[in-house]
Coordinates of C-alpha atoms in Angstrom, one line a residue:
X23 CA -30.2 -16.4 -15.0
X24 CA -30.6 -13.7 -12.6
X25 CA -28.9 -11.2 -11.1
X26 CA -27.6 -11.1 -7.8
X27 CA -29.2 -7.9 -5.4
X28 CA -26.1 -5.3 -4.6
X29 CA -25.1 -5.9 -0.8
X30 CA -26.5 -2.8 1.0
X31 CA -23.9 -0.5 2.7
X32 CA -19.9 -0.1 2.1
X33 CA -16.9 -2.1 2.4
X34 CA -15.6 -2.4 5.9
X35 CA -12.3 -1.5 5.1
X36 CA -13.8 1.5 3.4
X37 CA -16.2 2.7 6.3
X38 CA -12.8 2.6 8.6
X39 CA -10.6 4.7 5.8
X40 CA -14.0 7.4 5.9
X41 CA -13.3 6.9 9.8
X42 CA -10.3 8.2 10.0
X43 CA -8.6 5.0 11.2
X44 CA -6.4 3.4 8.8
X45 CA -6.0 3.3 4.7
X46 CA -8.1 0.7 3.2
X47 CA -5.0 -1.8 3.1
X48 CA -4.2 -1.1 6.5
X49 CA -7.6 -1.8 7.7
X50 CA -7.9 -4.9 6.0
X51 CA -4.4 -6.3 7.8
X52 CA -6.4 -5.2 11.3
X53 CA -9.8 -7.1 10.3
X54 CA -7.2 -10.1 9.9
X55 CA -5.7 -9.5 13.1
X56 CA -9.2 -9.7 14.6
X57 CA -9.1 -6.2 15.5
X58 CA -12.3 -5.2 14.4
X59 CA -16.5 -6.6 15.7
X60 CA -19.1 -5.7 14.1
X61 CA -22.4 -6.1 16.5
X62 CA -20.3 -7.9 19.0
X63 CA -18.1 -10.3 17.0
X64 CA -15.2 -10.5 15.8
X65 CA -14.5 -10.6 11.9
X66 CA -11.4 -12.1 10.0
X67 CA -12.4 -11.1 6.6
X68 CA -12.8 -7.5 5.0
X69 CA -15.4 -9.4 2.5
X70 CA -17.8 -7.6 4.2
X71 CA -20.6 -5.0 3.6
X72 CA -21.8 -2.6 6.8
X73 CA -25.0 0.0 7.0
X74 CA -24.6 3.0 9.5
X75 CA -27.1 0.8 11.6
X76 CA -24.0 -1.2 12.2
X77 CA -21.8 -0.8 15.3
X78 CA -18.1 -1.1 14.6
X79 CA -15.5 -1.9 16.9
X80 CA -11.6 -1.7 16.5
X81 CA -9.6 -3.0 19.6
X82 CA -12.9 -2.5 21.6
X83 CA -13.5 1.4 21.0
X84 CA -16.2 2.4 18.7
X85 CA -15.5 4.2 15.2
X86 CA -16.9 7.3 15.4
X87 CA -19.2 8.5 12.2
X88 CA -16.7 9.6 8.9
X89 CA -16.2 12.9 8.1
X90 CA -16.9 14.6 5.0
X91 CA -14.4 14.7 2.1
X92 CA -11.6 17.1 3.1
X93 CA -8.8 18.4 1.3
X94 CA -6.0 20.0 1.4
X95 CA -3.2 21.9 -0.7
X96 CA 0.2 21.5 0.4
X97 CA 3.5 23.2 -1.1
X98 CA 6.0 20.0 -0.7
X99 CA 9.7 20.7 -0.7
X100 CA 12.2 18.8 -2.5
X101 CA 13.8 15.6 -0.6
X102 CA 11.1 14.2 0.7
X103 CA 9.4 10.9 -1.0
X104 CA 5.5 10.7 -1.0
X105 CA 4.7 7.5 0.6
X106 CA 3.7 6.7 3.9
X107 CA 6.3 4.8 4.7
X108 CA 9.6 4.3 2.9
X109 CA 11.9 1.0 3.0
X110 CA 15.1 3.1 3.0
X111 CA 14.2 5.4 6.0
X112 CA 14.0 8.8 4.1
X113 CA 11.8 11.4 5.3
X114 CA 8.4 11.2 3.9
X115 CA 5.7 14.0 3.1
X116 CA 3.4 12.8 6.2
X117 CA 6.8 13.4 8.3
X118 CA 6.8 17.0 7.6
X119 CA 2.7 17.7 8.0
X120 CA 1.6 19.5 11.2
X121 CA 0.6 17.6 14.2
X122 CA -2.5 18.8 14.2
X123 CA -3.7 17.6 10.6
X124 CA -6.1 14.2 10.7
X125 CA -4.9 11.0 8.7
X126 CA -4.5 12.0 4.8
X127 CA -3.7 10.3 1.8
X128 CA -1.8 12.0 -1.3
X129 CA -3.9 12.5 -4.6
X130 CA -0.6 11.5 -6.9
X131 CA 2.6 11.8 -6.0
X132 CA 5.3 13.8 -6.6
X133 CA 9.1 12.2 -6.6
X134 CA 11.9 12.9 -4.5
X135 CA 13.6 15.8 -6.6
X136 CA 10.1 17.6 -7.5
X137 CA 8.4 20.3 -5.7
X138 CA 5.8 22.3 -5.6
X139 CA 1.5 21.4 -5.1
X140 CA 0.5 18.1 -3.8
X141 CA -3.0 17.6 -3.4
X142 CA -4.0 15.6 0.2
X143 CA -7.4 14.5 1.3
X144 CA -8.9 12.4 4.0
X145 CA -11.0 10.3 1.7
X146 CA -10.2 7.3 -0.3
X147 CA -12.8 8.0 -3.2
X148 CA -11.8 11.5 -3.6
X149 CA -8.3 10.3 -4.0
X150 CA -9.0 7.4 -6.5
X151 CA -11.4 10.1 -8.3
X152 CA -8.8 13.1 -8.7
X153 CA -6.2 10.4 -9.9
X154 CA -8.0 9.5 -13.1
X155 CA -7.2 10.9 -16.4
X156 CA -10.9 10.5 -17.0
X157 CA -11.3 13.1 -14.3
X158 CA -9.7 15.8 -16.7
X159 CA -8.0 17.4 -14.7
X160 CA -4.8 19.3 -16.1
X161 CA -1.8 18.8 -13.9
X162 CA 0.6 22.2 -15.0
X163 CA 4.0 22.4 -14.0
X164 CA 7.3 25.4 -14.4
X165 CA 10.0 23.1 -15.8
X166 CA 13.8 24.1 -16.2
X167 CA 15.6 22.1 -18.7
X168 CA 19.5 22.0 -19.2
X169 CA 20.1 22.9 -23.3
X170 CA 18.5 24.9 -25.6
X171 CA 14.8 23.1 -26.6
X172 CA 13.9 24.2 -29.9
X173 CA 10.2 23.9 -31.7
X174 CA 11.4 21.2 -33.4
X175 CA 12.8 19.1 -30.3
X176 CA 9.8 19.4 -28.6
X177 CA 7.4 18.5 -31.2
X178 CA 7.7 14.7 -30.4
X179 CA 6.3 15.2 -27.1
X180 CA 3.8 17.2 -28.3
X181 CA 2.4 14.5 -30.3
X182 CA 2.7 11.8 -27.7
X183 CA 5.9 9.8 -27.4
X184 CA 6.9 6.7 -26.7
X185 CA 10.1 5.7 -23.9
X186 CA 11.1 2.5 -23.0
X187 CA 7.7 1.1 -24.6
X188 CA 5.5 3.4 -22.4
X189 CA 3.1 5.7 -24.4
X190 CA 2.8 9.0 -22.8
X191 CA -0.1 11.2 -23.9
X192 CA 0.8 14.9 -25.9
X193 CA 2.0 16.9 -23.8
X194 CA 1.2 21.1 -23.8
X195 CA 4.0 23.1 -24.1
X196 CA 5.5 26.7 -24.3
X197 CA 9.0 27.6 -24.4
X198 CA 9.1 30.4 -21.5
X199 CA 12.5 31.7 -21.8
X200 CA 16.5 30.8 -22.1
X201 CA 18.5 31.6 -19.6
X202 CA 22.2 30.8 -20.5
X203 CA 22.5 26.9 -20.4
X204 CA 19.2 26.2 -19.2
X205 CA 15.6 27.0 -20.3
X206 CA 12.2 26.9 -18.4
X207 CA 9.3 25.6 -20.0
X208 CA 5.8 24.9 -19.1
X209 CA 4.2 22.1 -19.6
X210 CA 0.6 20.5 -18.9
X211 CA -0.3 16.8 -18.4
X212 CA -3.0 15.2 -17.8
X213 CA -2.1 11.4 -16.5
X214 CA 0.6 11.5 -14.1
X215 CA 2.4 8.8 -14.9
X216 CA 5.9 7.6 -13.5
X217 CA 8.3 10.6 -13.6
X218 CA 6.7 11.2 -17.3
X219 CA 7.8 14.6 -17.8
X220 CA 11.8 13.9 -16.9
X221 CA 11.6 10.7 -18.8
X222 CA 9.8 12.7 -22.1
X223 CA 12.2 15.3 -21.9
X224 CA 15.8 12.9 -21.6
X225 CA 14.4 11.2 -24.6
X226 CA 14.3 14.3 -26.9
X227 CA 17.8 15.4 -25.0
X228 CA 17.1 17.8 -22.3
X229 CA 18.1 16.9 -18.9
X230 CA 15.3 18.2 -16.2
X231 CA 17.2 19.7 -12.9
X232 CA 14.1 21.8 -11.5
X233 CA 10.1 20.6 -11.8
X234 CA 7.3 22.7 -10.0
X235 CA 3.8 21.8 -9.9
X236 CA 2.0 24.7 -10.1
X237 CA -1.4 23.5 -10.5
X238 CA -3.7 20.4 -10.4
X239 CA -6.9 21.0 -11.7
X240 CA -8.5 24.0 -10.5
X241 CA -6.1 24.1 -7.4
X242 CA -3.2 26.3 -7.8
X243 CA -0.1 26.6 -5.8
X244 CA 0.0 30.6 -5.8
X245 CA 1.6 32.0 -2.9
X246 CA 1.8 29.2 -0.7
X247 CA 5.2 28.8 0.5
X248 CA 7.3 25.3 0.8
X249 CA 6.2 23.1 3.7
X250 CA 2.4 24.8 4.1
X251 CA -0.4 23.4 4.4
X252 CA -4.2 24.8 3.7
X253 CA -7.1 23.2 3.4
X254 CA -10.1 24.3 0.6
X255 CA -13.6 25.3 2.2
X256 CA -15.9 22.2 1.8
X257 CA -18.3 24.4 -0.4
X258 CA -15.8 24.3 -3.0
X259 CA -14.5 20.5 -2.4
X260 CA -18.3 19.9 -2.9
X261 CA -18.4 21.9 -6.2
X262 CA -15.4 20.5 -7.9
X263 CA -16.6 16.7 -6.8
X264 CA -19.9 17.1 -8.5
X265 CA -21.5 16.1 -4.3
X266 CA -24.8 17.9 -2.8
X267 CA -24.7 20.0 -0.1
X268 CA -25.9 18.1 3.0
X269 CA -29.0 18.6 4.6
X270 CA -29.2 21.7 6.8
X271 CA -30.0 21.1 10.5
X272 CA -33.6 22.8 11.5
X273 CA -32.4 25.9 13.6
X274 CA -33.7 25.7 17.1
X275 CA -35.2 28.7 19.1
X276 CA -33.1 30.3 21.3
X277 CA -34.5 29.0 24.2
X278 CA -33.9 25.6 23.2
X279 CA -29.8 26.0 22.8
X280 CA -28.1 24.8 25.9
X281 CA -26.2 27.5 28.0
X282 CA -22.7 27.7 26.7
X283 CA -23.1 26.5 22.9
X284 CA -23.0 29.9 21.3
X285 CA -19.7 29.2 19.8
X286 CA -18.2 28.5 16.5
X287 CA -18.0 24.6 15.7
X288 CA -15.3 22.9 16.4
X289 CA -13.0 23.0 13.0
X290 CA -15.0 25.3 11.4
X291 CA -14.7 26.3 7.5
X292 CA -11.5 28.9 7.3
X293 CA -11.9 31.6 5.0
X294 CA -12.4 31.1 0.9
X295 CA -11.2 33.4 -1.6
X296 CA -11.5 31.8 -5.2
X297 CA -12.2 28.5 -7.1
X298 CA -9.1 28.5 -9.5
X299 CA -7.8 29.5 -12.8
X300 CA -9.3 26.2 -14.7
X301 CA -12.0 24.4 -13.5
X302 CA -13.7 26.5 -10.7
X303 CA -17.1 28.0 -10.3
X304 CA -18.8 30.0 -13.2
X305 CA -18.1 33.7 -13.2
X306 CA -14.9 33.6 -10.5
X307 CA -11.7 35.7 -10.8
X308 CA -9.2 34.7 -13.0
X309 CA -6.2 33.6 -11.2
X310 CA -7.8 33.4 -8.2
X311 CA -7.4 29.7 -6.5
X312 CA -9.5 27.9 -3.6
X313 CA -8.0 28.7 -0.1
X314 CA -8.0 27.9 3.7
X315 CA -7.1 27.4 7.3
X316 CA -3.1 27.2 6.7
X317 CA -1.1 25.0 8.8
X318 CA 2.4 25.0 9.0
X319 CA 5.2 26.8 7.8
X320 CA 5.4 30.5 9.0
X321 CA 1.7 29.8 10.3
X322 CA -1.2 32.6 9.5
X323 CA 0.1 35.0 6.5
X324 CA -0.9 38.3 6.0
X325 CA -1.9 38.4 2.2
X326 CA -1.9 41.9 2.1
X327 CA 1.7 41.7 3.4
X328 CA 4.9 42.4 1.6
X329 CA 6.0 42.7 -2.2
X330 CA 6.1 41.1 -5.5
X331 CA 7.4 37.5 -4.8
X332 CA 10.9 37.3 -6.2
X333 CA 12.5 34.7 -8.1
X334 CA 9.8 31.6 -7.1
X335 CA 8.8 30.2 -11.0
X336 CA 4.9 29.6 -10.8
X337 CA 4.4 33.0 -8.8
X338 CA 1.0 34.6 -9.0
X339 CA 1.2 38.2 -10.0
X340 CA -0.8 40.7 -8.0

């Protein structure tokens, strides 16, 4: 028996999430609809493999070449849910983004009641990638807990528990400090699962009333304030992702550039200044984390600005 050859090219309903123009589920409800040709007709049926020799329609415009993997870091606030759309008409994450951001996806989510860093990208790969525990990527988080956690309470977790037959995987912890009633811990995961730290913690007897992501990865929150929005330089999205740099364009003489074309690129690379605590490039600062063009919020930040950050759990010192 032999093997059948691999189609050559992608998914449809992938090339069009690359695009820019809809998620992959999206795309394959507007193949259905008979939204998109592919060298002048009409397909019903995302079953389908295309080449970049292919021209692709949707509703008669052409799909213009994908970018390359983007992302983003973005400090979301409490009450909003992370979904596209939601069937009780809260406000979503995607709500709040600035106008100007192109179509994104979340890497993970975080629930209504949690704040702090939420990765978002334009790619579908890079999403399905960054979600996997296999990727190894440690999500940390500043935790306040109502009680007083002892060594001994937390030790189940620490181990790996069990709730409502759902084994979560050990958990780090380290008891930061008490403060009255309540206590803040941090804690490190690396799966994600289903509001697994508040569900962990009720089950040993500590109620959670404040969670804060603080990292993901080699990402890290830092500074950024609730509501912005920055995006990492591509050289470091291509280091963390394990991609090549793509091919360099031969540099024409000067005589050759057209009159006019001096300028910077449209959506040029903003400004980098680290790679991360965990994770990052060989030989950076510690503490230092990847960072961009910032959307958003109060807009363009003076880093040099201003004092010690007061009271925000997850702070970076200076």
């Amino acid at each position: 028996m032999t093997d059948k050859p691999t189609p050559a090219g992608d998914r449809i309903a992938k090339v069009l999430s690359r695009a820019g123009i809809a998620s992959r589920r999206e795309a394959e409800r507007m193949i259905e609809a008979g939204r998109v040709s592919i060298n002048g007709k009409v397909i019903d049926s995302p079953a389908l493999n295309v080449t970049p020799q292919d021209k692709i329609l949707v509703d008669d415009k052409p799909v213009a070449e994908p970018e390359p993997p983007r992302i983003w870091l973005y400090h979301k606030p409490t009450g909003l849910v992370t979904t596209a759309k939601d069937e009780k008409g809260r406000e979503t994450v995607f709500d709040k983004l600035p106008e100007d951001m192109p179509r994104v996806m979340s890497v993970g989510r975080l629930d209504l009641n949690s704040e702090g860093l939420l990765l978002l990208t334009n790619d579908g790969g890079v999403k399905r990638k960054l979600e996997l525990p296999s990727t190894g990527w440690t999500r940390k988080y500043r935790v306040r807990v109502k009680g007083k956690p002892t060594d001994d309470m937390l030790a189940p977790v620490r181990k790996g528990i069990t709730v409502d037959g759902e084994r979560f995987q050990p958990m780090s912890i380290s008891l930061d400090r008490q403060q009255g009633a309540n206590a803040w811990l941090t804690i490190s995961i690396r799966e994600g699962k289903n509001r697994e730290i508040r569900r962990a913690m009720e089950a040993i007897g500590l109620s959670v009333n404040r969670l804060l992501r603080v990292s993901y990865g080699p990402f890290q929150l830092g500074e950024l304030k609730a509501g912005e929005v920055e995006e990492i330089r591509q050289r470091v999205v291509r280091e963390q992702l394990g991609m090549e740099a793509p091919q360099k364009t031969p540099v024409r003489k000067r005589a050759e550039i057209p009159r006019g074309k001096h300028g910077s690129k449209p959506g040029a690379k903003p400004a980098f200044k680290g790679t991360g605590r965990s994770g990052g490039k060989p030989g950076g600062k510690p503490g230092q984390r990847p960072t961009g063009k910032s959307f958003g919020g109060s807009g363009s930040r003076d880093r040099n600005a201003g004092g010690k950050p007061q009271g925000r759990p997850g702070s970076r010192k200076k």
